[in-house]
Tab-separated table of C-alpha atoms and ligand atoms in Angstrom:
chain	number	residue	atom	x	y	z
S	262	UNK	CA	106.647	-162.618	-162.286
S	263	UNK	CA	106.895	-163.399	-158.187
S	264	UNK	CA	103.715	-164.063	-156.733
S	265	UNK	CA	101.981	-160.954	-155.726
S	266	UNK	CA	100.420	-161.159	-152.045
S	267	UNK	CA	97.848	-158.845	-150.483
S	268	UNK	CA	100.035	-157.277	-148.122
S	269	UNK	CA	104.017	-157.046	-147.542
S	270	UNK	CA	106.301	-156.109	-145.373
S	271	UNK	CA	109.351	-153.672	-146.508
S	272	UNK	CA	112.784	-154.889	-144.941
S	273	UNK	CA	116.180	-152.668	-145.729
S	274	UNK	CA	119.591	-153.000	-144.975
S	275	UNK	CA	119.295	-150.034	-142.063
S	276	UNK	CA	116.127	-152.283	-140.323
S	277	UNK	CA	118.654	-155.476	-140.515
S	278	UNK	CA	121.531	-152.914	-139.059
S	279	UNK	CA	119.420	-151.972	-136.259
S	280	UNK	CA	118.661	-155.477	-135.166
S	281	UNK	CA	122.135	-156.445	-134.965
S	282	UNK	CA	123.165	-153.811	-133.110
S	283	UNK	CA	120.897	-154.723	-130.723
S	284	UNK	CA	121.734	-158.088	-130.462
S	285	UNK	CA	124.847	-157.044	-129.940
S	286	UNK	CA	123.680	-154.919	-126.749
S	287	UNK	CA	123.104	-155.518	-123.162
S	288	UNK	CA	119.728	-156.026	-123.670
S	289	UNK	CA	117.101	-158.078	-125.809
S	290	UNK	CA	114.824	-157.659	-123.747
S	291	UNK	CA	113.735	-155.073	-120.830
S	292	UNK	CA	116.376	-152.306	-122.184
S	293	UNK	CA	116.133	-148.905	-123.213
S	294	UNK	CA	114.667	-149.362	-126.787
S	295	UNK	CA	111.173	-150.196	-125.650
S	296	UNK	CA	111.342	-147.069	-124.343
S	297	UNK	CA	112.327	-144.782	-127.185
S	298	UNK	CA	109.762	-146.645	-129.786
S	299	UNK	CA	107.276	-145.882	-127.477
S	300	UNK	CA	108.418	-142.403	-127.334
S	301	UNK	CA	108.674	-142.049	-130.787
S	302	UNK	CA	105.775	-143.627	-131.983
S	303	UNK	CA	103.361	-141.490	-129.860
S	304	UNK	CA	105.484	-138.031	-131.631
S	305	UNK	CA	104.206	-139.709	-134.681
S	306	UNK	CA	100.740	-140.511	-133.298
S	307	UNK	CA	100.317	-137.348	-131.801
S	308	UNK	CA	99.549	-138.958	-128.370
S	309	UNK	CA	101.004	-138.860	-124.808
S	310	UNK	CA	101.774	-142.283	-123.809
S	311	UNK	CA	102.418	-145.636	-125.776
S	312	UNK	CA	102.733	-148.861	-124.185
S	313	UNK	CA	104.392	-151.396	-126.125
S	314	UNK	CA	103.173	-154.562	-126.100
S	315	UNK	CA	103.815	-158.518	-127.501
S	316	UNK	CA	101.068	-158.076	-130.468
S	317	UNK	CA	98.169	-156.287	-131.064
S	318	UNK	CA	95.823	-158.727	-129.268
S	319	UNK	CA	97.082	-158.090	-126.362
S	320	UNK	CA	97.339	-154.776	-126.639
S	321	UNK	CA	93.502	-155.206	-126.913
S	322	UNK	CA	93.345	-157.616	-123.725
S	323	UNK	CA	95.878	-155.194	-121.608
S	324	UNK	CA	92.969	-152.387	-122.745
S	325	UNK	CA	90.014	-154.214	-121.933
S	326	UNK	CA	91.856	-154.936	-118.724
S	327	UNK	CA	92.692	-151.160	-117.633
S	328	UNK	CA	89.172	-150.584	-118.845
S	329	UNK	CA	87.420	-152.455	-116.436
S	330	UNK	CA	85.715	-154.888	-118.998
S	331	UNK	CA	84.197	-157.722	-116.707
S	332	UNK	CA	81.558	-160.456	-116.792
S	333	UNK	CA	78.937	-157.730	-116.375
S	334	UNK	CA	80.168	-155.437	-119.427
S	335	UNK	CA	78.420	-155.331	-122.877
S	336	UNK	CA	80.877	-153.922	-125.481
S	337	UNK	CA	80.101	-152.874	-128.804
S	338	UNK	CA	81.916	-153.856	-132.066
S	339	UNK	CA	81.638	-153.974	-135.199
S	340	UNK	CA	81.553	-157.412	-137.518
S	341	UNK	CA	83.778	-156.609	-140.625
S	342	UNK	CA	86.971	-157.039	-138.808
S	343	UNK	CA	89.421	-159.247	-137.357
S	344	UNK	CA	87.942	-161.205	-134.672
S	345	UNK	CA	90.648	-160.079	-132.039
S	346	UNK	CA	88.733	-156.653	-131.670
S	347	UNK	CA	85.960	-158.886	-130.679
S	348	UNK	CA	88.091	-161.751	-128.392
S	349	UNK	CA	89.329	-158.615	-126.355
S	350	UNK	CA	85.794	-158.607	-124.661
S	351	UNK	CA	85.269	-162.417	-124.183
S	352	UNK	CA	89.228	-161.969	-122.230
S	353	UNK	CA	87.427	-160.145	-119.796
S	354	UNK	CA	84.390	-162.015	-119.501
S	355	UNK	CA	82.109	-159.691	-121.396
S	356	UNK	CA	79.689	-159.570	-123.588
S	357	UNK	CA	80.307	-158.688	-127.232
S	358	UNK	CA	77.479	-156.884	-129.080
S	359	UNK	CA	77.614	-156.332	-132.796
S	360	UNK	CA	76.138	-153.737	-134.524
S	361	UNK	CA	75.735	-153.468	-138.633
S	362	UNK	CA	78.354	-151.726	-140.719
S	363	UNK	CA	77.796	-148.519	-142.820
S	364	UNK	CA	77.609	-150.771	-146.340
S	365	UNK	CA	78.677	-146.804	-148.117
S	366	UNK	CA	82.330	-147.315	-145.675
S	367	UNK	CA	82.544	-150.573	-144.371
S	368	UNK	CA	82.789	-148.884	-141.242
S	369	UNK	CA	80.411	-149.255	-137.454
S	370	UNK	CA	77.701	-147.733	-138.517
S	371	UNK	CA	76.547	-144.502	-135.864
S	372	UNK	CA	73.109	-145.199	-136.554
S	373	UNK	CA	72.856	-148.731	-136.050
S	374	UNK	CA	75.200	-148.312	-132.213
S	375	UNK	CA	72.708	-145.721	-131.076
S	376	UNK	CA	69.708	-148.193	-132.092
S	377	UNK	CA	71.206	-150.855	-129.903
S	378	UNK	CA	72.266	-148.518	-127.013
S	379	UNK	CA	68.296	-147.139	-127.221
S	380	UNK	CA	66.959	-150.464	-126.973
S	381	UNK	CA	68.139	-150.972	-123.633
S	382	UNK	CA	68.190	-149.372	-120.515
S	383	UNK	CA	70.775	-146.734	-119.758
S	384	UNK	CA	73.797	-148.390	-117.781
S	385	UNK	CA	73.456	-151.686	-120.130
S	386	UNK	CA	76.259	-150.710	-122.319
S	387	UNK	CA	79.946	-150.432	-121.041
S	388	UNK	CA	81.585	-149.624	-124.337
S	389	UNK	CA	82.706	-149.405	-127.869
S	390	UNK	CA	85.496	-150.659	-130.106
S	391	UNK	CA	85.207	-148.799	-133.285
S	392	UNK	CA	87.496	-150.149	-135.924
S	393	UNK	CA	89.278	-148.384	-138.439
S	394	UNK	CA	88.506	-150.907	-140.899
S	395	UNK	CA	91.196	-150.934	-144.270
S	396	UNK	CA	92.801	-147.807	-143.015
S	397	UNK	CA	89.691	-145.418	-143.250
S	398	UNK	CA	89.547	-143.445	-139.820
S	399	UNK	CA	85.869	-143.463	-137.753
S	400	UNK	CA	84.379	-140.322	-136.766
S	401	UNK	CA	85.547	-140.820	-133.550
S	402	UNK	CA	84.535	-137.381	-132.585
S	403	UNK	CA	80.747	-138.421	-133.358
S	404	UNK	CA	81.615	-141.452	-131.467
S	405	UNK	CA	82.660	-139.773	-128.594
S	406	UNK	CA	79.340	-137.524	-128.338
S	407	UNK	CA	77.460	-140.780	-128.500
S	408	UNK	CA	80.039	-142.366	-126.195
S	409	UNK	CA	79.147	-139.404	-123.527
S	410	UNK	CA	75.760	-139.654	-123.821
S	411	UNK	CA	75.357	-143.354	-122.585
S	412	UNK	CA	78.461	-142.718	-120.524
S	413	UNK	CA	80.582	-145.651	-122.369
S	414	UNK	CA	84.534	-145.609	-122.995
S	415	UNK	CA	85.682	-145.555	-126.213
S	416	UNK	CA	88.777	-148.416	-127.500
S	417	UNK	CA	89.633	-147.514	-130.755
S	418	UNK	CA	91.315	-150.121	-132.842
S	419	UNK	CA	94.135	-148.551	-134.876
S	420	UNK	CA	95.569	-151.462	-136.360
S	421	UNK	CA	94.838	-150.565	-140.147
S	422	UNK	CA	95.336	-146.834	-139.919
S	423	UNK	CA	99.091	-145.798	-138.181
S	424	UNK	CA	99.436	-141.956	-139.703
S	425	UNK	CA	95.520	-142.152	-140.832
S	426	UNK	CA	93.608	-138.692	-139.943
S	427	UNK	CA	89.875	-137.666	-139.897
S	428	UNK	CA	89.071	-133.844	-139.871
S	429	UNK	CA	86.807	-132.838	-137.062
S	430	UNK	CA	84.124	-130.088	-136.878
S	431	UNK	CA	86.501	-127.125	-136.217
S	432	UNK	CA	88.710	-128.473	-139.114
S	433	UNK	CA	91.694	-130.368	-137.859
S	434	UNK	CA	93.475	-133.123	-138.480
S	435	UNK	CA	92.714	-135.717	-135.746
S	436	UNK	CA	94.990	-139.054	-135.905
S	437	UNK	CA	94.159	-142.250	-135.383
S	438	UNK	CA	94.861	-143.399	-132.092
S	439	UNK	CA	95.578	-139.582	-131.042
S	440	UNK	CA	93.783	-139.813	-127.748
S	441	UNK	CA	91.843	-136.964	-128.189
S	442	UNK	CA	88.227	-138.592	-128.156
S	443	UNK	CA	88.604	-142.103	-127.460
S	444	UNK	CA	90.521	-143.062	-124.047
S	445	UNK	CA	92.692	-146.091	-125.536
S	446	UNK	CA	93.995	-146.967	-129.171
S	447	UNK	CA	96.003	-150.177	-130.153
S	448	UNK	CA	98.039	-150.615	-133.424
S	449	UNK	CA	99.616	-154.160	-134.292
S	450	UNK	CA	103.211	-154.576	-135.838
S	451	UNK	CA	101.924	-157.820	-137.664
S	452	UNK	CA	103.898	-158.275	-141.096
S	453	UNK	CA	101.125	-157.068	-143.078
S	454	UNK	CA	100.480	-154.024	-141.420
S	455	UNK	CA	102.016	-150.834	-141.905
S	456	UNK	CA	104.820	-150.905	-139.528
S	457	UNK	CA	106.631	-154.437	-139.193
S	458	UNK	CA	108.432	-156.138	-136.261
S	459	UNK	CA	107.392	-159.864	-137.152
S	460	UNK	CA	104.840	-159.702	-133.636
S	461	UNK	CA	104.301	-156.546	-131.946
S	462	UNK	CA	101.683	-153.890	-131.116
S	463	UNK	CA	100.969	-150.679	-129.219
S	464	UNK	CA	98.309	-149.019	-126.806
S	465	UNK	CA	98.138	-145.641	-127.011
S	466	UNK	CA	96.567	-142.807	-124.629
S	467	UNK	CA	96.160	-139.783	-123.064
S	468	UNK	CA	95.361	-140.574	-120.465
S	469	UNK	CA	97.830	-140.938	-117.164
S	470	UNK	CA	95.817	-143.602	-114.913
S	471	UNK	CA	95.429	-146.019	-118.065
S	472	UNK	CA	98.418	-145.445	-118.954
S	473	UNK	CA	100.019	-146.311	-115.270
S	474	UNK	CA	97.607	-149.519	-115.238
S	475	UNK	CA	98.943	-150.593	-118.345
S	476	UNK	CA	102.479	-150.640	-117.456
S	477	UNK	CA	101.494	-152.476	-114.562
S	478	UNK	CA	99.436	-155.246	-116.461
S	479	UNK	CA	102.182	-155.767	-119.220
S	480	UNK	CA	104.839	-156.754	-116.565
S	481	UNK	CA	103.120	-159.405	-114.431
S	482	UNK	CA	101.199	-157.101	-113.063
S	483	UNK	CA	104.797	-155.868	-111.086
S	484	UNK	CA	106.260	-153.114	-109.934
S	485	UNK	CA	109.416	-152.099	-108.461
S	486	UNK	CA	108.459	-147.940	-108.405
S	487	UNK	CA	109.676	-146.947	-104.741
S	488	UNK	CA	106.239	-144.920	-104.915
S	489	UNK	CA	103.860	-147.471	-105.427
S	490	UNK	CA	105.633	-149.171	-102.370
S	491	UNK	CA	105.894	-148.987	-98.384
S	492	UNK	CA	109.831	-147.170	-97.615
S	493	UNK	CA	112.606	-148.944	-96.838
S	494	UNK	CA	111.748	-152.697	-97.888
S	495	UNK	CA	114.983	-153.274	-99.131
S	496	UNK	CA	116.664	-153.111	-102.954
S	497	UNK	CA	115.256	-156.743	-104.241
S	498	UNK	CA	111.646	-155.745	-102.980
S	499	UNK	CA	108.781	-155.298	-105.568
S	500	UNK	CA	105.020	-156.548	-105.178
S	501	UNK	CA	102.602	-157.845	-107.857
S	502	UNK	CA	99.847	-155.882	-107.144
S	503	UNK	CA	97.729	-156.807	-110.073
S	504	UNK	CA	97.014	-160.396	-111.819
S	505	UNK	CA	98.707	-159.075	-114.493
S	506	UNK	CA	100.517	-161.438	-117.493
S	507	UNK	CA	103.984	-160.993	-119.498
S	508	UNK	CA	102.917	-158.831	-122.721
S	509	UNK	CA	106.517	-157.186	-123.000
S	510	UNK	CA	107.899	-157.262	-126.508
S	511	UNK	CA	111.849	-157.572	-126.980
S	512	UNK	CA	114.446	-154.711	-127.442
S	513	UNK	CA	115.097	-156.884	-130.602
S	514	UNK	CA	111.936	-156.112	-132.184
S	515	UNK	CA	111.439	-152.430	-130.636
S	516	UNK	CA	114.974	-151.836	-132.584
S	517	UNK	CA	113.365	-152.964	-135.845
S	518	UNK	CA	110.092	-150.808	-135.155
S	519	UNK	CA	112.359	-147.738	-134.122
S	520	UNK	CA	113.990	-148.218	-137.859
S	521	UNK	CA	110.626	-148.858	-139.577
S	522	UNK	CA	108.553	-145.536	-138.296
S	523	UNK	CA	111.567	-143.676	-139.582
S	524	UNK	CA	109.953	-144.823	-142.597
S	525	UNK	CA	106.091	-145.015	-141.963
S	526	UNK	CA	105.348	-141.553	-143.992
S	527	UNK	CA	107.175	-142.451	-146.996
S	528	UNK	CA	105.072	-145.713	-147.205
S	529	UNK	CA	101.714	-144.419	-146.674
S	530	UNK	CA	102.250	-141.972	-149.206
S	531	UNK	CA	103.304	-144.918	-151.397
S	532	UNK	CA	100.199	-146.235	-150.541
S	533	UNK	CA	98.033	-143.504	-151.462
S	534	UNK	CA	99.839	-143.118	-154.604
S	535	UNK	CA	98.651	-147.206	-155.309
S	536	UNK	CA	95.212	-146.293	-154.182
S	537	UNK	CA	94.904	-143.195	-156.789
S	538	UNK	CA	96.067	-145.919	-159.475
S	539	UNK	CA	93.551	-148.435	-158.674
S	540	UNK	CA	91.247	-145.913	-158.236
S	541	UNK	CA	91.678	-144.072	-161.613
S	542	UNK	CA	91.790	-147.624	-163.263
S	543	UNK	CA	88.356	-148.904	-161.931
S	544	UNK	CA	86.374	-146.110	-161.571
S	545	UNK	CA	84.675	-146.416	-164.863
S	546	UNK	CA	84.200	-149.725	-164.414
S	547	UNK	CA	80.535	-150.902	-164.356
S	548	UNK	CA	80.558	-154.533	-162.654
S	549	UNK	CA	82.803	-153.534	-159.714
S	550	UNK	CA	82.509	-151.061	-156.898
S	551	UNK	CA	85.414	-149.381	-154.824
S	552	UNK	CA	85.290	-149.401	-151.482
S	553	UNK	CA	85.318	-145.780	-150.369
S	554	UNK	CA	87.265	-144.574	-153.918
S	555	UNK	CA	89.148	-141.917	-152.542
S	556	UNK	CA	88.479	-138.303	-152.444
S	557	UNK	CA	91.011	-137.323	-154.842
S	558	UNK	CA	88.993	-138.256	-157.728
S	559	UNK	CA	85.861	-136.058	-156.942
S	560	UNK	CA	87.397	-132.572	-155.406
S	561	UNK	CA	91.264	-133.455	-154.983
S	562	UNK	CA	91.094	-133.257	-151.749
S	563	UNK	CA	93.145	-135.596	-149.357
S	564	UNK	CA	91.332	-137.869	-147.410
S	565	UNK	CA	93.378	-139.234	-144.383
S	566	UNK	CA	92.405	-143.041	-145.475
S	567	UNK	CA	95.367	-145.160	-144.614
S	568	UNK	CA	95.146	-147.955	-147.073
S	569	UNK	CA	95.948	-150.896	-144.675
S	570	UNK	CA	93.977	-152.685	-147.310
S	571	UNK	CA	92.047	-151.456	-150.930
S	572	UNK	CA	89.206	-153.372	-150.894
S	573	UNK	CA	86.816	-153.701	-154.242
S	574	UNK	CA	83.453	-155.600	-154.586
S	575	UNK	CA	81.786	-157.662	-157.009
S	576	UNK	CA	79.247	-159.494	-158.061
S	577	UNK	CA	81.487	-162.794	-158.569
S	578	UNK	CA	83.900	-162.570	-156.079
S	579	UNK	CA	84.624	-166.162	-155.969
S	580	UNK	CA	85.179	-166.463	-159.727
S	581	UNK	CA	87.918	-163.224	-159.376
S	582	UNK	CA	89.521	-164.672	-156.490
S	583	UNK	CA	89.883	-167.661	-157.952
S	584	UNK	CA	91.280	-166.619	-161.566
S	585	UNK	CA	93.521	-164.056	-159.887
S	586	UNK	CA	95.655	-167.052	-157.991
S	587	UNK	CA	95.505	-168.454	-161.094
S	588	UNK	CA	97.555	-165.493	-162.039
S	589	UNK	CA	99.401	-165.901	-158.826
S	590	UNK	CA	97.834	-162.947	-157.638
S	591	UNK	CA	97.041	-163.556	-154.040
S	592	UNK	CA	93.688	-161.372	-153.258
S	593	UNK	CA	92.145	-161.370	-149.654
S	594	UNK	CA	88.470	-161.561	-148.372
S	595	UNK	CA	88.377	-159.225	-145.115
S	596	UNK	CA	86.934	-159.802	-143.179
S	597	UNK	CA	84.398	-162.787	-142.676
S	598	UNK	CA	82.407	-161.563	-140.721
S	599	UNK	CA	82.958	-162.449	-137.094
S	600	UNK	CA	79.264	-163.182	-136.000
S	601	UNK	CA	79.065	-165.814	-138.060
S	602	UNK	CA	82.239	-167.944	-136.477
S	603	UNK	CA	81.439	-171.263	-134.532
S	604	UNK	CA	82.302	-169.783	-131.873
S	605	UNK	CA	79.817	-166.427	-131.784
S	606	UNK	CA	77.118	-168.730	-133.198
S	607	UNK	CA	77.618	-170.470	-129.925
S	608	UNK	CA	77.249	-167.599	-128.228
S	609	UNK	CA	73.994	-167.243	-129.670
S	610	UNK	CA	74.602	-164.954	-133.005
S	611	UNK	CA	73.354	-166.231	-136.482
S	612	UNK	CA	73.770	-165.642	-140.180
S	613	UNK	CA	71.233	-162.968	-140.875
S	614	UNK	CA	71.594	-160.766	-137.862
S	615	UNK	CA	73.628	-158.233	-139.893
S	616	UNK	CA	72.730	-157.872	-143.391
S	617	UNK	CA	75.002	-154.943	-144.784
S	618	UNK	CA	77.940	-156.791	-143.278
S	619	UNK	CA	76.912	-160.647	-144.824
S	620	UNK	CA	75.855	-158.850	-148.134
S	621	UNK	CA	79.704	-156.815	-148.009
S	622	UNK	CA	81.498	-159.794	-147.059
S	623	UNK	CA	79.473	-161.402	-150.441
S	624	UNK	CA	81.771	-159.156	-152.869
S	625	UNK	CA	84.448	-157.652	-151.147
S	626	UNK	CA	87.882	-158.775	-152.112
S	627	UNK	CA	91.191	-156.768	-151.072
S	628	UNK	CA	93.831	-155.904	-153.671
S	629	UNK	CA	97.474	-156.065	-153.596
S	630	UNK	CA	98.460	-153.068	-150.910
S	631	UNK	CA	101.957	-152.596	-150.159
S	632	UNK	CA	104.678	-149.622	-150.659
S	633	UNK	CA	106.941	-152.050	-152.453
S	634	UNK	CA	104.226	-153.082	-155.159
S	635	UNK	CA	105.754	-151.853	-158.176
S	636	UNK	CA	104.377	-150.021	-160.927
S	637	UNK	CA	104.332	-152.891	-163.077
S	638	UNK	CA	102.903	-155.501	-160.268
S	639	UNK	CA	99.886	-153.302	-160.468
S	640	UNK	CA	99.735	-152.978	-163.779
S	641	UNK	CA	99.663	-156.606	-163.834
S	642	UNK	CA	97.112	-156.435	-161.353
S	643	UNK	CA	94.990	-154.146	-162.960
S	644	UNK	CA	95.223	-155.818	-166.282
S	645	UNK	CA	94.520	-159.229	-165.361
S	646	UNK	CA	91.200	-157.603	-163.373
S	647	UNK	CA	90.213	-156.099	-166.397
S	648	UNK	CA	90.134	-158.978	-168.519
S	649	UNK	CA	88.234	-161.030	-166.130
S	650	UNK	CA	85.631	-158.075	-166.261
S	651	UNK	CA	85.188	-158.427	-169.873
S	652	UNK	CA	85.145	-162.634	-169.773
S	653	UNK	CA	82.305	-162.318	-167.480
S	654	UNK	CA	80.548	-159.852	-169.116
S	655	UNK	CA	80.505	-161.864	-172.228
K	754	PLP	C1	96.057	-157.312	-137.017
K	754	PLP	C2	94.869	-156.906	-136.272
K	754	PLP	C3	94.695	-157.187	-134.905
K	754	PLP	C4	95.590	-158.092	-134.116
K	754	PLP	O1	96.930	-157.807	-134.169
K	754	PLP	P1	98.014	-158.947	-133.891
K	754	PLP	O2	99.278	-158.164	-133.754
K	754	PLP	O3	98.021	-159.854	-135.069
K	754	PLP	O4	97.651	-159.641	-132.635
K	754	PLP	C5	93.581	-156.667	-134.269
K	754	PLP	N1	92.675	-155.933	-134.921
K	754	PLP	C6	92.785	-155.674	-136.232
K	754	PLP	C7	91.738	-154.852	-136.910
K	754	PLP	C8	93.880	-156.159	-136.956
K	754	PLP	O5	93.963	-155.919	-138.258
């Protein structure tokens, strides 16, 4: 059997077909198919604007950036993730401010932000960047109450949870990276994730001044709009108006992400269907725990989790990571937690300053994830887990 990885990206004969035929175009880069993924992945987001962007980091700098994150900001985030939703804020010469994860989700925890928002004075605080950590969407409704209350903007990072939903109080479906209660969303077209275009990402919003900032910032901070300039300058004329930097991505890869979304539903439902397996395999299990085991199995009910990653935890994780590449089954630990890198130690953060995130990061271990695991990959999978269960029990 091929090695199995954690994550995969899906690459057909149409994707390949759409790439040439861009190459073959006027444009690679500049041209009109930035235009219509960005068009067509905010139909599929449910959002007004998308700005597409070089990768998902800077997506998150061009955000911090229209948000107005400076040396004077303090930003919240959360630890369990991948330390670009942190870097964003250091970009802009902030502050970043952890808070503890929920250890029942893996998610911010509400609790803990509103502890550290209370224990300073009103104004402190600047914002949040909740994280849709493995694909399971944040209250961000709840977030946005809190968010109002200490009058902080909201940056939700979307990367793990494209065509993820939460239900709100009224009942309805509410998107990841919608717009509706946080002011800017970013999604990354990294290999692993669930939409592919080798680098890539995506800021979404609804709102119309970020959005017009954004453009700005990606090009250079450049424009050539006739109404953003004095009459009658003269065709060449344009003015950098912002310090802005060159975040485009290429036609090339916007071709490739136009031909992937057509496909983005199929493979999350793929996804759940892996998730149901695992689920209905390990549930029963004693000496492991799933990481938010998905609704189906209590009441059948959907949950909008987006399975960017299926994450289990136990007791030994080193001993199952270890015998599973034995197997040549390539598990992943996400996410160390980022307030204990060098570099946020030097900033002043230790080891010990968030418990349920140290003590998740102890046991967690992702499993293969990906719409072209086959049936028998995860059988594989699931056997080989199994046995290692009952060698260390014995
Ligand atoms: C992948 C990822 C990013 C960064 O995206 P890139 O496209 O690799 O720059 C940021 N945040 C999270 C949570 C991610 O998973």
């Amino acid at each position: 059997m091929q090695p199995i990885p954690y994550g995969k990206q899906q690459i057909t004969e149409e994707d390949i077909q759409a790439v040439i035929q861009t190459l073959q175009s006027d444009f690679l880069t500049q041209g009109p198919k930035i235009e219509e993924f960005e068009t067509k992945f905010a139909h599929y987001i449910g959002c007004e604007y998308a700005v597409a962007v070089a990768n998902g980091t800077a997506a998150l700098h061009l955000s911090v950036l229209a948000l107005g994150v400076n040396e004077q900001s303090n930003v919240i985030t959360t630890p369990i993730t991948f330390v670009a939703s942190a870097n964003c804020v250091r970009y802009g010469g902030g502050n970043v401010c952890f808070a503890d994860i929920d250890p029942a989700t893996g998610l911010l925890d509400i609790e803990k932000v509103r502890e550290l928002l209370e224990s300073k004075p009103k104004g402190f605080f600047t914002g949040i960047v909740p994280v849709d950590f493995a694909g399971l969407p944040v209250d961000l409704e709840a977030f946005r109450q809190l968010a109002d209350e200490f009058n902080l903007w909201l940056l939700e990072d979307a990367c793990h949870a494209p065509g993820g939903y939460f239900v709100d109080k009224i009942g309805q479906k509410q998107n990841c990276g919608n717009g509706k209660f946080a002011d800017l969303a970013i999604f990354s077209f990294h290999p692993v994730k669930h939409i592919a275009t080798g680098e890539g990402g995506m800021i979404t919003t609804n709102n119309r001044e970020l959005y017009d900032k954004l453009i700005l910032l990606r090009t250079h901070g450049i424009t050539k709009k006739p109404e953003l300039l004095p009459p009658d300058k003269g065709g060449w004329y344009y003015e950098m108006q912002e310090l802005g930097y060159n975040y485009r991505i290429p036609d090339i890869l916007t071709a490739l992400g136009i031909s992937q979304l057509q496909r983005a539903d199929a493979g999350l439902q793929r996804r759940r269907q892996i998730a149901i397996r695992y689920d209905a395999a390990f549930r029963k299990e004693a000496n492991l725990t799933i990481l938010n085991p998905a609704a189906y199995l209590a009441d059948k009910t959907e949950t909008g989790h987006a399975y960017h990653l299926y994450v289990i935890q136990v007791k030994n994780r080193r001993g199952l990571y270890d015998y599973l590449r034995q197997h040549q089954i390539y598990a992943q630990v996400h996410y160390i937690p980022v307030h204990t890198m060098p570099y946020y130690q030097r900033l002043g953060w230790k080891p010990g300053d968030f418990p349920a995130a140290e003590n998740y990061y102890e046991h967690c271990l992702s499993l293969p994830m990906y719409p072209t695991l086959t049936e028998q990959e995860q059988e594989f999978v699931i056997h080989q887990i199994k046995t290692w269960l009952t060698n260390e029990a014995n």
